[in-house]
Amino acid sequence: MAILLCATAIGAVNLAALQMISARLGSYAPAALVVGAFALGNAAGLVVQGRLIDRFSPPRVLYPATALFCAALSTAALWHSTQHIVYLALFFLAGLSLPAVTGVVRAAVPGMYPQRLHLRLYSAIAVTFQAGMAVGPMAAVAFSSLRESGYAFFVIAGFAATATLCLARLPHPSNPAPPSSTSSRAVPVASRAPTPAYDDRPLLTQGYITVLLGTCGFGVSIGVVTVGLTAVLDATSPGLVGAAFSALALGDLAAGVVYGSRNWPGSLRKHLLASLLCAALAATLLASLVSWPMLAVLGMFLLGAMGTPAGIAMSALLDTTVPRSQLTVAFTTLVATNLVAVSVGNAAGGVIIDLPKAPSVLFLAPLALIAASLAVARRRNSLPAASSRPRKLARSHGDDD
């Protein structure tokens, strides 16, 4: 529930900001800059909050961050400024203080559930987050008639505050999983044991760097597609822009459910590499079909479906590539890296889209994914080669975790 509420808030902010600021200032240009400032602040805030949460505890970081987030959005709604610099500062601050709810939940999984359930839970987290991101814009649209008032931001602030309160009893991410005398699926009560000492081992292990390289290629490809496909469809079939990105989200959701529904054969590094290559094929197909808008929508569905296992595998690989006491900052840094990569893809797409052969910009997406695949393949020895199906191994040793 916490992830769903937080993702809904994130998904609603961008559209609500575009609507409110364009209505107040009479132009979409400053509104787009404000949305970019929010994304930049979010990328920085995820890293800062993740490190603080690993050193202290989720409530001591999330409560002040949420209060600051709510204050920034409320000020933006109530302060009818005619200067876009005011909104740039407020939304950068909102992005910086957006509570890292998903990172906290992801980092707490190893301490709450046996290992055989981890991949399914990471899939559930990804699916829930995507569902919230899809619901968020619809929540913002409900306030379209009141866009200038900024009332939507009070609802968004309420979502974020409720999400933070849902995590009040979540154990510290680095606490070990307590033994369960009943079902291994039962969620243990939060332990009151003292928080383990912070692990000073370096976060940037060779395996973690490999995961970051994978997410860079994936983020750049999505950034290119976001700008390139929108521009192409706006010129030919503007009514299909929304359908195309809905298809991308549906592909994400469908693949997340399927991938998380069972323990697939092979290691996580093989899953990651296979998903990146399949996503590259889907992106190539999308670029080839852009002249046929309806088929391009299908290509977006395939791109979402093929790439989602890579995202889930990268999340799962953090358990074996970084120290447990740094899981939160590792995950939030992973997400922040993806956000920066998406921004790079947006910028590259924006530069090339004005050239005579604008649709060719979409071929940057498969190139970025192929580059990521090559990087992961070359550095594959930095990732664990063990099977992603620990159930039989765990039973053979008489241990669930």
mmCIF file of C-alpha atoms in Angstrom:
data_model
loop_
_atom_site.group_PDB
_atom_site.id
_atom_site.type_symbol
_atom_site.label_atom_id
_atom_site.label_comp_id
_atom_site.label_asym_id
_atom_site.label_seq_id
_atom_site.Cartn_x
_atom_site.Cartn_y
_atom_site.Cartn_z
ATOM 1 C CA MET A 1 0.000 0.000 0.000
ATOM 2 C CA ALA A 2 2.821 2.405 0.875
ATOM 3 C CA ILE A 3 4.471 1.851 -2.537
ATOM 4 C CA LEU A 4 1.169 2.273 -4.378
ATOM 5 C CA LEU A 5 0.428 5.574 -2.611
ATOM 6 C CA CYS A 6 3.948 6.929 -3.098
ATOM 7 C CA ALA A 7 4.053 5.942 -6.780
ATOM 8 C CA THR A 8 0.641 7.536 -7.317
ATOM 9 C CA ALA A 9 1.992 10.760 -5.832
ATOM 10 C CA ILE A 10 5.048 10.647 -8.108
ATOM 11 C CA GLY A 11 2.930 9.917 -11.171
ATOM 12 C CA ALA A 12 0.591 12.806 -10.383
ATOM 13 C CA VAL A 13 3.214 15.485 -9.683
ATOM 14 C CA ASN A 14 4.513 15.928 -13.237
ATOM 15 C CA LEU A 15 1.113 16.355 -14.887
ATOM 16 C CA ALA A 16 -0.252 18.488 -12.049
ATOM 17 C CA ALA A 17 2.818 20.750 -12.235
ATOM 18 C CA LEU A 18 2.518 21.113 -16.004
ATOM 19 C CA GLN A 19 -1.156 22.004 -15.696
ATOM 20 C CA MET A 20 -0.862 24.449 -12.803
ATOM 21 C CA ILE A 21 2.254 26.315 -13.898
ATOM 22 C CA SER A 22 1.266 26.579 -17.561
ATOM 23 C CA ALA A 23 -2.114 27.952 -16.465
ATOM 24 C CA ARG A 24 -0.532 30.489 -14.118
ATOM 25 C CA LEU A 25 2.332 31.600 -16.365
ATOM 26 C CA GLY A 26 0.630 31.086 -19.734
ATOM 27 C CA SER A 27 3.329 28.868 -21.233
ATOM 28 C CA TYR A 28 4.426 25.249 -21.182
ATOM 29 C CA ALA A 29 8.123 26.133 -21.467
ATOM 30 C CA PRO A 30 8.634 27.147 -17.811
ATOM 31 C CA ALA A 31 6.362 24.299 -16.728
ATOM 32 C CA ALA A 32 8.631 21.797 -18.504
ATOM 33 C CA LEU A 33 11.666 23.297 -16.742
ATOM 34 C CA VAL A 34 9.924 22.904 -13.402
ATOM 35 C CA VAL A 35 9.183 19.227 -14.093
ATOM 36 C CA GLY A 36 12.857 18.756 -14.946
ATOM 37 C CA ALA A 37 13.851 20.432 -11.673
ATOM 38 C CA PHE A 38 11.593 18.038 -9.770
ATOM 39 C CA ALA A 39 13.219 15.019 -11.460
ATOM 40 C CA LEU A 40 16.709 16.362 -10.750
ATOM 41 C CA GLY A 41 15.830 16.960 -7.109
ATOM 42 C CA ASN A 42 14.346 13.473 -6.863
ATOM 43 C CA ALA A 43 17.526 11.868 -8.208
ATOM 44 C CA ALA A 44 19.679 13.722 -5.665
ATOM 45 C CA GLY A 45 17.229 13.185 -2.813
ATOM 46 C CA LEU A 46 17.057 9.434 -3.319
ATOM 47 C CA VAL A 47 20.803 9.096 -2.857
ATOM 48 C CA VAL A 48 20.942 11.377 0.195
ATOM 49 C CA GLN A 49 17.943 9.769 1.895
ATOM 50 C CA GLY A 50 19.177 6.264 1.139
ATOM 51 C CA ARG A 51 22.518 6.912 2.829
ATOM 52 C CA LEU A 52 20.859 8.520 5.846
ATOM 53 C CA ILE A 53 18.339 5.667 6.212
ATOM 54 C CA ASP A 54 21.124 3.084 6.173
ATOM 55 C CA ARG A 55 22.977 4.991 8.909
ATOM 56 C CA PHE A 56 19.981 5.748 11.100
ATOM 57 C CA SER A 57 16.439 4.384 10.598
ATOM 58 C CA PRO A 58 13.537 4.935 8.165
ATOM 59 C CA PRO A 59 11.307 6.997 10.527
ATOM 60 C CA ARG A 60 14.115 9.395 11.486
ATOM 61 C CA VAL A 61 14.660 10.223 7.812
ATOM 62 C CA LEU A 62 11.252 9.761 6.179
ATOM 63 C CA TYR A 63 9.219 11.810 8.672
ATOM 64 C CA PRO A 64 11.218 15.060 8.239
ATOM 65 C CA ALA A 65 11.511 14.461 4.483
ATOM 66 C CA THR A 66 7.751 13.984 4.149
ATOM 67 C CA ALA A 67 7.046 17.126 6.162
ATOM 68 C CA LEU A 68 9.364 19.122 3.893
ATOM 69 C CA PHE A 69 7.798 17.574 0.771
ATOM 70 C CA CYS A 70 4.281 18.488 1.909
ATOM 71 C CA ALA A 71 5.393 22.008 2.843
ATOM 72 C CA ALA A 72 7.037 22.571 -0.573
ATOM 73 C CA LEU A 73 3.976 21.412 -2.516
ATOM 74 C CA SER A 74 1.571 23.377 -0.316
ATOM 75 C CA THR A 75 3.657 26.529 -0.748
ATOM 76 C CA ALA A 76 3.682 26.045 -4.525
ATOM 77 C CA ALA A 77 -0.104 25.687 -4.524
ATOM 78 C CA LEU A 78 -0.770 28.689 -2.275
ATOM 79 C CA TRP A 79 1.884 31.075 -3.604
ATOM 80 C CA HIS A 80 0.549 32.419 -6.912
ATOM 81 C CA SER A 81 3.887 33.690 -8.121
ATOM 82 C CA THR A 82 4.479 35.136 -11.575
ATOM 83 C CA GLN A 83 8.158 34.141 -11.491
ATOM 84 C CA HIS A 84 9.037 30.671 -12.703
ATOM 85 C CA ILE A 85 12.212 30.703 -10.588
ATOM 86 C CA VAL A 86 10.011 30.382 -7.500
ATOM 87 C CA TYR A 87 8.431 27.214 -8.841
ATOM 88 C CA LEU A 88 11.821 25.859 -9.923
ATOM 89 C CA ALA A 89 13.110 26.181 -6.358
ATOM 90 C CA LEU A 90 9.966 24.771 -4.730
ATOM 91 C CA PHE A 91 9.709 21.737 -6.996
ATOM 92 C CA PHE A 92 13.427 21.014 -6.774
ATOM 93 C CA LEU A 93 12.973 21.016 -2.993
ATOM 94 C CA ALA A 94 9.900 18.775 -3.356
ATOM 95 C CA GLY A 95 11.882 16.296 -5.460
ATOM 96 C CA LEU A 96 14.768 16.385 -3.003
ATOM 97 C CA SER A 97 12.460 15.606 -0.068
ATOM 98 C CA LEU A 98 10.129 13.120 -1.790
ATOM 99 C CA PRO A 99 10.155 10.240 0.749
ATOM 100 C CA ALA A 100 12.147 7.225 -0.466
ATOM 101 C CA VAL A 101 9.346 4.820 0.411
ATOM 102 C CA THR A 102 10.037 2.266 -2.319
ATOM 103 C CA GLY A 103 13.719 2.116 -1.407
ATOM 104 C CA VAL A 104 12.904 1.417 2.249
ATOM 105 C CA VAL A 105 10.460 -1.373 1.395
ATOM 106 C CA ARG A 106 12.874 -2.938 -1.115
ATOM 107 C CA ALA A 107 15.763 -2.882 1.369
ATOM 108 C CA ALA A 108 13.623 -4.425 4.133
ATOM 109 C CA VAL A 109 12.656 -7.514 2.098
ATOM 110 C CA PRO A 110 15.790 -9.603 2.894
ATOM 111 C CA GLY A 111 15.182 -9.097 6.604
ATOM 112 C CA MET A 112 11.481 -9.989 6.509
ATOM 113 C CA TYR A 113 11.149 -12.922 4.104
ATOM 114 C CA PRO A 114 13.093 -16.086 3.199
ATOM 115 C CA GLN A 115 15.328 -15.919 0.137
ATOM 116 C CA ARG A 116 13.141 -18.126 -2.052
ATOM 117 C CA LEU A 117 10.458 -15.408 -2.008
ATOM 118 C CA HIS A 118 12.733 -12.451 -2.736
ATOM 119 C CA LEU A 119 12.434 -12.420 -6.536
ATOM 120 C CA ARG A 120 8.645 -12.669 -6.360
ATOM 121 C CA LEU A 121 8.511 -9.820 -3.877
ATOM 122 C CA TYR A 122 10.775 -7.627 -5.999
ATOM 123 C CA SER A 123 8.445 -8.329 -8.921
ATOM 124 C CA ALA A 124 5.464 -7.371 -6.768
ATOM 125 C CA ILE A 125 7.203 -4.126 -5.795
ATOM 126 C CA ALA A 126 7.867 -3.312 -9.462
ATOM 127 C CA VAL A 127 4.273 -4.101 -10.475
ATOM 128 C CA THR A 128 2.805 -2.078 -7.617
ATOM 129 C CA PHE A 129 5.045 0.877 -8.398
ATOM 130 C CA GLN A 130 4.062 0.819 -12.086
ATOM 131 C CA ALA A 131 0.388 0.610 -11.147
ATOM 132 C CA GLY A 132 0.763 3.717 -8.995
ATOM 133 C CA MET A 133 2.610 5.547 -11.760
ATOM 134 C CA ALA A 134 -0.281 4.743 -14.100
ATOM 135 C CA VAL A 135 -2.951 5.857 -11.599
ATOM 136 C CA GLY A 136 -1.127 9.105 -10.725
ATOM 137 C CA PRO A 137 -1.825 11.011 -13.965
ATOM 138 C CA MET A 138 -5.492 10.010 -13.764
ATOM 139 C CA ALA A 139 -5.637 11.452 -10.248
ATOM 140 C CA ALA A 140 -4.146 14.696 -11.576
ATOM 141 C CA VAL A 141 -6.620 14.795 -14.470
ATOM 142 C CA ALA A 142 -9.469 14.771 -11.942
ATOM 143 C CA PHE A 143 -8.337 18.283 -10.933
ATOM 144 C CA SER A 144 -7.927 19.567 -14.501
ATOM 145 C CA SER A 145 -10.806 22.037 -14.152
ATOM 146 C CA LEU A 146 -9.087 23.468 -11.058
ATOM 147 C CA ARG A 147 -5.558 23.310 -12.437
ATOM 148 C CA GLU A 148 -4.661 26.913 -11.608
ATOM 149 C CA SER A 149 -5.657 26.495 -7.964
ATOM 150 C CA GLY A 150 -3.108 23.734 -7.316
ATOM 151 C CA TYR A 151 -5.570 21.753 -5.167
ATOM 152 C CA ALA A 152 -4.174 18.535 -6.631
ATOM 153 C CA PHE A 153 -0.970 19.064 -4.664
ATOM 154 C CA PHE A 154 -2.764 18.853 -1.339
ATOM 155 C CA VAL A 155 -4.057 15.418 -2.352
ATOM 156 C CA ILE A 156 -0.577 14.426 -3.548
ATOM 157 C CA ALA A 157 0.910 15.530 -0.232
ATOM 158 C CA GLY A 158 -1.705 13.433 1.555
ATOM 159 C CA PHE A 159 -0.720 10.366 -0.463
ATOM 160 C CA ALA A 160 2.956 10.817 0.439
ATOM 161 C CA ALA A 161 2.212 11.372 4.140
ATOM 162 C CA THR A 162 -0.006 8.279 4.321
ATOM 163 C CA ALA A 163 2.645 6.196 2.555
ATOM 164 C CA THR A 164 5.233 7.243 5.130
ATOM 165 C CA LEU A 165 2.922 6.424 8.034
ATOM 166 C CA CYS A 166 2.381 2.939 6.583
ATOM 167 C CA LEU A 167 6.077 2.227 7.173
ATOM 168 C CA ALA A 168 6.067 3.156 10.859
ATOM 169 C CA ARG A 169 6.638 -0.443 12.037
ATOM 170 C CA LEU A 170 8.914 -1.584 9.252
ATOM 171 C CA PRO A 171 12.224 -2.946 10.627
ATOM 172 C CA HIS A 172 15.567 -1.380 9.819
ATOM 173 C CA PRO A 173 16.732 -2.636 6.381
ATOM 174 C CA SER A 174 19.919 -4.192 7.752
ATOM 175 C CA ASN A 175 18.239 -6.250 10.508
ATOM 176 C CA PRO A 176 18.577 -10.000 9.795
ATOM 177 C CA ALA A 177 15.473 -12.078 9.163
ATOM 178 C CA PRO A 178 14.242 -13.612 12.439
ATOM 179 C CA PRO A 179 13.426 -17.328 12.377
ATOM 180 C CA SER A 180 9.778 -18.199 11.917
ATOM 181 C CA SER A 181 8.326 -21.156 13.819
ATOM 182 C CA THR A 182 5.254 -21.272 11.601
ATOM 183 C CA SER A 183 4.872 -20.527 7.942
ATOM 184 C CA SER A 184 7.814 -18.985 6.152
ATOM 185 C CA ARG A 185 5.334 -16.706 4.425
ATOM 186 C CA ALA A 186 4.287 -15.057 7.646
ATOM 187 C CA VAL A 187 5.571 -11.517 8.199
ATOM 188 C CA PRO A 188 7.448 -11.330 11.516
ATOM 189 C CA VAL A 189 6.787 -8.538 13.962
ATOM 190 C CA ALA A 190 9.347 -5.758 13.777
ATOM 191 C CA SER A 191 12.290 -6.551 16.014
ATOM 192 C CA ARG A 192 13.448 -4.215 18.755
ATOM 193 C CA ALA A 193 17.003 -5.474 18.528
ATOM 194 C CA PRO A 194 19.650 -2.745 18.254
ATOM 195 C CA THR A 195 20.558 -1.662 14.760
ATOM 196 C CA PRO A 196 23.742 -3.342 13.499
ATOM 197 C CA ALA A 197 26.837 -1.202 13.078
ATOM 198 C CA TYR A 198 27.116 0.530 9.746
ATOM 199 C CA ASP A 199 29.203 -1.452 7.266
ATOM 200 C CA ASP A 200 32.103 0.636 5.958
ATOM 201 C CA ARG A 201 32.833 -1.654 3.017
ATOM 202 C CA PRO A 202 32.678 0.263 -0.288
ATOM 203 C CA LEU A 203 29.281 0.509 -1.963
ATOM 204 C CA LEU A 204 30.765 0.573 -5.478
ATOM 205 C CA THR A 205 31.661 -3.085 -5.751
ATOM 206 C CA GLN A 206 32.439 -4.503 -9.186
ATOM 207 C CA GLY A 207 29.059 -6.249 -9.296
ATOM 208 C CA TYR A 208 27.196 -3.072 -8.336
ATOM 209 C CA ILE A 209 28.994 -1.108 -11.059
ATOM 210 C CA THR A 210 27.837 -3.726 -13.564
ATOM 211 C CA VAL A 211 24.235 -3.297 -12.397
ATOM 212 C CA LEU A 212 24.553 0.492 -12.715
ATOM 213 C CA LEU A 213 25.848 0.141 -16.280
ATOM 214 C CA GLY A 214 22.829 -1.986 -17.101
ATOM 215 C CA THR A 215 20.380 0.570 -15.742
ATOM 216 C CA CYS A 216 22.170 3.394 -17.603
ATOM 217 C CA GLY A 217 21.522 1.758 -20.965
ATOM 218 C CA PHE A 218 17.944 0.991 -20.025
ATOM 219 C CA GLY A 219 17.288 4.557 -18.815
ATOM 220 C CA VAL A 220 18.785 6.198 -21.909
ATOM 221 C CA SER A 221 16.620 4.021 -24.163
ATOM 222 C CA ILE A 222 13.424 4.963 -22.313
ATOM 223 C CA GLY A 223 14.384 8.643 -22.399
ATOM 224 C CA VAL A 224 14.930 8.525 -26.164
ATOM 225 C CA VAL A 225 11.633 6.709 -26.751
ATOM 226 C CA THR A 226 9.701 9.145 -24.535
ATOM 227 C CA VAL A 227 10.775 12.157 -26.597
ATOM 228 C CA GLY A 228 11.114 10.512 -30.011
ATOM 229 C CA LEU A 229 7.848 8.598 -30.122
ATOM 230 C CA THR A 230 5.865 11.496 -28.668
ATOM 231 C CA ALA A 231 7.201 13.861 -31.342
ATOM 232 C CA VAL A 232 6.564 11.411 -34.184
ATOM 233 C CA LEU A 233 3.033 10.509 -33.074
ATOM 234 C CA ASP A 234 2.153 14.151 -32.372
ATOM 235 C CA ALA A 235 2.857 14.851 -36.034
ATOM 236 C CA THR A 236 0.932 11.874 -37.400
ATOM 237 C CA SER A 237 -1.568 10.444 -34.867
ATOM 238 C CA PRO A 238 -1.672 12.633 -31.740
ATOM 239 C CA GLY A 239 -4.577 10.642 -30.344
ATOM 240 C CA LEU A 240 -2.339 7.589 -29.951
ATOM 241 C CA VAL A 241 0.307 9.203 -27.730
ATOM 242 C CA GLY A 242 -1.544 8.314 -24.543
ATOM 243 C CA ALA A 243 -2.335 4.833 -25.833
ATOM 244 C CA ALA A 244 1.329 4.201 -26.628
ATOM 245 C CA PHE A 245 2.535 4.983 -23.120
ATOM 246 C CA SER A 246 -0.375 3.104 -21.597
ATOM 247 C CA ALA A 247 0.746 0.108 -23.664
ATOM 248 C CA LEU A 248 4.274 0.517 -22.278
ATOM 249 C CA ALA A 249 2.888 0.494 -18.726
ATOM 250 C CA LEU A 250 0.698 -2.523 -19.453
ATOM 251 C CA GLY A 251 3.707 -4.381 -20.825
ATOM 252 C CA ASP A 252 5.586 -3.553 -17.609
ATOM 253 C CA LEU A 253 2.719 -4.818 -15.474
ATOM 254 C CA ALA A 254 2.156 -8.009 -17.475
ATOM 255 C CA ALA A 255 5.838 -8.943 -17.509
ATOM 256 C CA GLY A 256 6.195 -8.175 -13.813
ATOM 257 C CA VAL A 257 3.340 -10.518 -12.962
ATOM 258 C CA VAL A 258 4.603 -13.320 -15.232
ATOM 259 C CA TYR A 259 8.255 -13.023 -14.216
ATOM 260 C CA GLY A 260 7.393 -12.937 -10.534
ATOM 261 C CA SER A 261 4.889 -15.793 -10.675
ATOM 262 C CA ARG A 262 7.492 -18.565 -10.655
ATOM 263 C CA ASN A 263 11.169 -19.316 -10.181
ATOM 264 C CA TRP A 264 12.654 -19.250 -13.667
ATOM 265 C CA PRO A 265 15.659 -21.417 -14.582
ATOM 266 C CA GLY A 266 19.084 -19.847 -14.859
ATOM 267 C CA SER A 267 20.952 -17.221 -12.868
ATOM 268 C CA LEU A 268 19.923 -13.611 -12.378
ATOM 269 C CA ARG A 269 22.820 -12.402 -14.523
ATOM 270 C CA LYS A 270 21.502 -14.553 -17.407
ATOM 271 C CA HIS A 271 18.013 -13.124 -16.855
ATOM 272 C CA LEU A 272 19.445 -9.594 -16.922
ATOM 273 C CA LEU A 273 21.417 -10.147 -20.103
ATOM 274 C CA ALA A 274 18.556 -11.940 -21.882
ATOM 275 C CA SER A 275 16.072 -9.206 -20.943
ATOM 276 C CA LEU A 276 18.381 -6.423 -22.160
ATOM 277 C CA LEU A 277 18.858 -8.206 -25.496
ATOM 278 C CA CYS A 278 15.126 -8.869 -25.893
ATOM 279 C CA ALA A 279 14.397 -5.232 -25.047
ATOM 280 C CA ALA A 280 16.916 -4.181 -27.709
ATOM 281 C CA LEU A 281 15.041 -6.310 -30.264
ATOM 282 C CA ALA A 282 11.726 -4.783 -29.163
ATOM 283 C CA ALA A 283 13.176 -1.254 -29.414
ATOM 284 C CA THR A 284 14.468 -2.018 -32.918
ATOM 285 C CA LEU A 285 11.020 -3.278 -33.898
ATOM 286 C CA LEU A 286 9.446 -0.129 -32.443
ATOM 287 C CA ALA A 287 11.783 2.134 -34.426
ATOM 288 C CA SER A 288 11.001 0.180 -37.574
ATOM 289 C CA LEU A 289 7.220 0.372 -37.053
ATOM 290 C CA VAL A 290 6.965 4.051 -36.160
ATOM 291 C CA SER A 291 5.480 4.845 -39.595
ATOM 292 C CA TRP A 292 2.519 2.613 -38.693
ATOM 293 C CA PRO A 293 1.149 4.189 -35.477
ATOM 294 C CA MET A 294 -1.045 1.261 -34.394
ATOM 295 C CA LEU A 295 1.846 -1.168 -34.750
ATOM 296 C CA ALA A 296 4.059 1.271 -32.846
ATOM 297 C CA VAL A 297 1.646 0.976 -29.906
ATOM 298 C CA LEU A 298 2.162 -2.798 -30.003
ATOM 299 C CA GLY A 299 5.909 -2.183 -30.130
ATOM 300 C CA MET A 300 5.639 -0.116 -26.931
ATOM 301 C CA PHE A 301 3.863 -3.000 -25.189
ATOM 302 C CA LEU A 302 6.648 -5.375 -26.240
ATOM 303 C CA LEU A 303 9.330 -2.921 -25.093
ATOM 304 C CA GLY A 304 7.747 -2.712 -21.645
ATOM 305 C CA ALA A 305 7.318 -6.475 -21.410
ATOM 306 C CA MET A 306 10.837 -7.346 -22.573
ATOM 307 C CA GLY A 307 12.614 -4.828 -20.347
ATOM 308 C CA THR A 308 10.828 -5.390 -17.041
ATOM 309 C CA PRO A 309 12.662 -8.622 -16.079
ATOM 310 C CA ALA A 310 15.942 -6.698 -16.404
ATOM 311 C CA GLY A 311 14.773 -4.111 -13.914
ATOM 312 C CA ILE A 312 13.633 -6.773 -11.440
ATOM 313 C CA ALA A 313 16.843 -8.783 -11.871
ATOM 314 C CA MET A 314 18.962 -5.680 -11.231
ATOM 315 C CA SER A 315 17.034 -5.036 -8.033
ATOM 316 C CA ALA A 316 17.451 -8.642 -6.901
ATOM 317 C CA LEU A 317 21.183 -8.615 -7.674
ATOM 318 C CA LEU A 318 21.717 -5.919 -5.048
ATOM 319 C CA ASP A 319 21.314 -8.596 -2.353
ATOM 320 C CA THR A 320 24.564 -10.220 -3.469
ATOM 321 C CA THR A 321 26.559 -7.288 -4.839
ATOM 322 C CA VAL A 322 26.394 -4.735 -1.977
ATOM 323 C CA PRO A 323 26.638 -4.998 1.835
ATOM 324 C CA ARG A 324 23.242 -5.541 3.469
ATOM 325 C CA SER A 325 23.668 -2.468 5.669
ATOM 326 C CA GLN A 326 23.850 -0.330 2.505
ATOM 327 C CA LEU A 327 20.905 -1.833 0.638
ATOM 328 C CA THR A 328 18.746 1.288 0.872
ATOM 329 C CA VAL A 329 21.340 3.660 -0.542
ATOM 330 C CA ALA A 330 22.255 1.047 -3.175
ATOM 331 C CA PHE A 331 18.649 0.829 -4.382
ATOM 332 C CA THR A 332 17.988 4.583 -4.256
ATOM 333 C CA THR A 333 21.260 5.229 -6.107
ATOM 334 C CA LEU A 334 20.180 2.681 -8.722
ATOM 335 C CA VAL A 335 16.888 4.524 -9.203
ATOM 336 C CA ALA A 336 18.639 7.906 -9.244
ATOM 337 C CA THR A 337 21.078 6.637 -11.886
ATOM 338 C CA ASN A 338 18.133 5.511 -13.974
ATOM 339 C CA LEU A 339 16.515 8.956 -13.635
ATOM 340 C CA VAL A 340 19.708 10.679 -14.773
ATOM 341 C CA ALA A 341 20.028 8.242 -17.696
ATOM 342 C CA VAL A 342 16.424 8.944 -18.706
ATOM 343 C CA SER A 343 17.223 12.669 -18.658
ATOM 344 C CA VAL A 344 20.264 12.053 -20.887
ATOM 345 C CA GLY A 345 18.037 10.097 -23.268
ATOM 346 C CA ASN A 346 15.481 12.933 -23.227
ATOM 347 C CA ALA A 347 18.196 15.457 -24.082
ATOM 348 C CA ALA A 348 19.668 13.307 -26.867
ATOM 349 C CA GLY A 349 16.229 12.731 -28.317
ATOM 350 C CA GLY A 350 15.419 16.436 -28.102
ATOM 351 C CA VAL A 351 18.560 17.373 -30.046
ATOM 352 C CA ILE A 352 18.119 14.800 -32.816
ATOM 353 C CA ILE A 353 14.357 15.167 -33.183
ATOM 354 C CA ASP A 354 14.821 18.526 -34.960
ATOM 355 C CA LEU A 355 16.960 16.954 -37.685
ATOM 356 C CA PRO A 356 15.402 16.153 -41.090
ATOM 357 C CA LYS A 357 15.088 12.418 -40.387
ATOM 358 C CA ALA A 358 13.476 12.755 -36.971
ATOM 359 C CA PRO A 359 12.094 9.170 -36.704
ATOM 360 C CA SER A 360 15.669 7.858 -36.836
ATOM 361 C CA VAL A 361 16.125 9.091 -33.267
ATOM 362 C CA LEU A 362 14.307 5.973 -32.078
ATOM 363 C CA PHE A 363 17.198 3.787 -33.242
ATOM 364 C CA LEU A 364 19.262 5.284 -30.416
ATOM 365 C CA ALA A 365 17.147 3.227 -28.004
ATOM 366 C CA PRO A 366 18.252 -0.230 -29.219
ATOM 367 C CA LEU A 367 21.835 1.027 -29.501
ATOM 368 C CA ALA A 368 21.789 2.051 -25.836
ATOM 369 C CA LEU A 369 20.370 -1.335 -24.843
ATOM 370 C CA ILE A 370 22.936 -3.212 -26.926
ATOM 371 C CA ALA A 371 25.718 -1.168 -25.322
ATOM 372 C CA ALA A 372 24.349 -2.067 -21.888
ATOM 373 C CA SER A 373 24.149 -5.743 -22.894
ATOM 374 C CA LEU A 374 27.766 -5.724 -24.040
ATOM 375 C CA ALA A 375 28.887 -4.067 -20.801
ATOM 376 C CA VAL A 376 27.030 -6.629 -18.687
ATOM 377 C CA ALA A 377 28.330 -9.535 -20.797
ATOM 378 C CA ARG A 378 31.915 -8.302 -20.561
ATOM 379 C CA ARG A 379 31.631 -7.866 -16.780
ATOM 380 C CA ARG A 380 29.468 -10.940 -16.165
ATOM 381 C CA ASN A 381 32.037 -12.490 -13.802
ATOM 382 C CA SER A 382 31.397 -9.650 -11.350
ATOM 383 C CA LEU A 383 27.833 -10.940 -10.875
ATOM 384 C CA PRO A 384 26.897 -14.155 -9.026
ATOM 385 C CA ALA A 385 26.440 -17.176 -11.271
ATOM 386 C CA ALA A 386 24.229 -19.063 -8.817
ATOM 387 C CA SER A 387 20.745 -20.072 -9.900
ATOM 388 C CA SER A 388 17.892 -17.700 -9.142
ATOM 389 C CA ARG A 389 15.952 -20.705 -7.816
ATOM 390 C CA PRO A 390 17.195 -21.155 -4.260
ATOM 391 C CA ARG A 391 14.329 -23.311 -3.083
ATOM 392 C CA LYS A 392 15.882 -26.764 -3.685
ATOM 393 C CA LEU A 393 19.261 -25.642 -2.428
ATOM 394 C CA ALA A 394 17.716 -24.212 0.723
ATOM 395 C CA ARG A 395 15.791 -27.395 1.414
ATOM 396 C CA SER A 396 18.853 -29.559 0.875
ATOM 397 C CA HIS A 397 20.583 -27.607 3.637
ATOM 398 C CA GLY A 398 17.551 -27.520 5.880
ATOM 399 C CA ASP A 399 17.455 -23.706 5.841
ATOM 400 C CA ASP A 400 14.906 -21.359 4.290
ATOM 401 C CA ASP A 401 17.217 -18.400 4.053
#
